[in-house]
Short mmCIF file of C-alpha atoms in Angstrom, two decimals:
data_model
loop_
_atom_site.label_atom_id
_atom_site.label_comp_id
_atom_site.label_asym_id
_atom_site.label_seq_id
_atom_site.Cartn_x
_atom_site.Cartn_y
_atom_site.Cartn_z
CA UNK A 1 -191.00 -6.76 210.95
CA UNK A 2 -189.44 -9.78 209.18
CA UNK A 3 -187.51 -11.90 211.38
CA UNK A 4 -184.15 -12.75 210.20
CA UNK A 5 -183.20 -15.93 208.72
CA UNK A 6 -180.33 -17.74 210.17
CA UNK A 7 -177.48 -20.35 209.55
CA UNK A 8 -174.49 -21.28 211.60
CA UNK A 9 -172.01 -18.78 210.26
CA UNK A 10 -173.85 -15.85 209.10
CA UNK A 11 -177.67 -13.92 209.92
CA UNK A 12 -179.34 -12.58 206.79
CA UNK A 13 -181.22 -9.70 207.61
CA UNK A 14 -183.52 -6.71 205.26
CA UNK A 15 -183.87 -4.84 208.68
CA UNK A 16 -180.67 -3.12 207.98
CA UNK A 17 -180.95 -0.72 205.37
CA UNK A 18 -183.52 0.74 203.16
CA UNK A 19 -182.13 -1.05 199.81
CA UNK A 20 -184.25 -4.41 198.76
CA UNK A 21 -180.37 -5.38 198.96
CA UNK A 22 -179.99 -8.28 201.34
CA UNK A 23 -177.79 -7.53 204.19
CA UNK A 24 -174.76 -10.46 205.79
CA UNK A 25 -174.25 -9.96 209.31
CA UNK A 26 -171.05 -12.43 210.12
CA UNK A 27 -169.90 -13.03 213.40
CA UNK A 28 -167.76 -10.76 215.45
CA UNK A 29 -163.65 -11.51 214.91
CA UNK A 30 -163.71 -14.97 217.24
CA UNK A 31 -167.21 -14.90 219.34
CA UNK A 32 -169.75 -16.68 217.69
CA UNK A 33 -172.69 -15.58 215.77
CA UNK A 34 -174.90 -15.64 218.75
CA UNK A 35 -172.86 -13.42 220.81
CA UNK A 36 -172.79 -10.79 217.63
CA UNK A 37 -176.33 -10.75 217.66
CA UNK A 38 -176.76 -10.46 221.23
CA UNK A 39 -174.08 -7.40 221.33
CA UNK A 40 -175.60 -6.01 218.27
CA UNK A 41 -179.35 -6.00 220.08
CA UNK A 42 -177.78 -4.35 223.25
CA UNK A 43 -175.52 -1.73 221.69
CA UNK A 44 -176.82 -0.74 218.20
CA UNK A 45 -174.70 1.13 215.87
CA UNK A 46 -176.64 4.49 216.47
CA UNK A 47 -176.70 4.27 220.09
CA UNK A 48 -172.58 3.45 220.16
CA UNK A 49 -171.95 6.01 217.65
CA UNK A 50 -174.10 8.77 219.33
CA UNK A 51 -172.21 8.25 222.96
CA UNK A 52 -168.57 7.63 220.89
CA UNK A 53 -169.82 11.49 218.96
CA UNK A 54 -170.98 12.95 222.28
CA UNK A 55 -168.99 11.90 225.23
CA UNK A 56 -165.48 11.67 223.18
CA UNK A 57 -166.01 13.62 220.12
CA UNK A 58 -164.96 11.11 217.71
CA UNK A 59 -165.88 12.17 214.13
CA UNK A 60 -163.29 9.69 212.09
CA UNK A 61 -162.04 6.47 211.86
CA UNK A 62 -158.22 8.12 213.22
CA UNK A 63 -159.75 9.79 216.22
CA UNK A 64 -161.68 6.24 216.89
CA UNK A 65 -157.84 4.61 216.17
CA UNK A 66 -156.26 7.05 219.02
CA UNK A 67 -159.14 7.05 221.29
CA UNK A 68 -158.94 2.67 220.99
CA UNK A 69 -154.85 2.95 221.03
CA UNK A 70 -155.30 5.25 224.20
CA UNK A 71 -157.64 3.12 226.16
CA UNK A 72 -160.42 5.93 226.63
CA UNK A 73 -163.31 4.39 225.12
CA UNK A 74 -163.17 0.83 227.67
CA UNK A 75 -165.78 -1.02 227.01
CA UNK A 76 -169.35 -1.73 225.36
CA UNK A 77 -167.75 0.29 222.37
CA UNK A 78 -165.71 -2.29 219.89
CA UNK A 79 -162.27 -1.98 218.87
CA UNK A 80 -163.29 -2.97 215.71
CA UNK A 81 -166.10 -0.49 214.65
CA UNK A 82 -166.33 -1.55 211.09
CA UNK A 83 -166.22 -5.30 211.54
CA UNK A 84 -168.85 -5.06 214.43
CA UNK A 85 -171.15 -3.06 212.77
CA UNK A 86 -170.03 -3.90 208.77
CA UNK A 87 -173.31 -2.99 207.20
CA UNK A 88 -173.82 0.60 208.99
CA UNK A 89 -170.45 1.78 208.75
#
């Protein structure tokens, strides 16, 4: 596995998708890149989306909306779904 290369402001990663495409990972609204990373590594897309599918029965961006709005999915699930986890969703 390639190891990603870095810079202050953004990670550059192939580990992402399938394509030869190269993919941007840019830091969460205000936390730094290092705390993306770190978030990213301890709740993966797939593992967040699985227990947001399963335990709420979010299928959509609206029920994810309402479910955010409502305060039922607390936390180690972000508000921000396709900022979070931009190159997934």
């Amino acid at each position: 596995m390639e190891s990603p290369i870095e810079d202050e402001n953004y990670i550059y990663n192939d580990d992402y998708d399938d394509d030869d495409d190269e993919t941007i990972i840019k830091p969460y609204r205000n936390r730094s890149l290092a705390w993306t990373k770190r978030y990213r590594t301890l709740n993966p897309y797939e593992k967040v989306r699985a227990r947001v599918i399963n335990n709420f029965g979010h299928r959509c961006k609206e029920d994810w909306d309402e479910a955010k709005s409502s305060g039922l999915l607390r936390q180690y699930v972000p508000n921000y779904p396709e900022e979070m986890y931009a190159p997934e969703w």
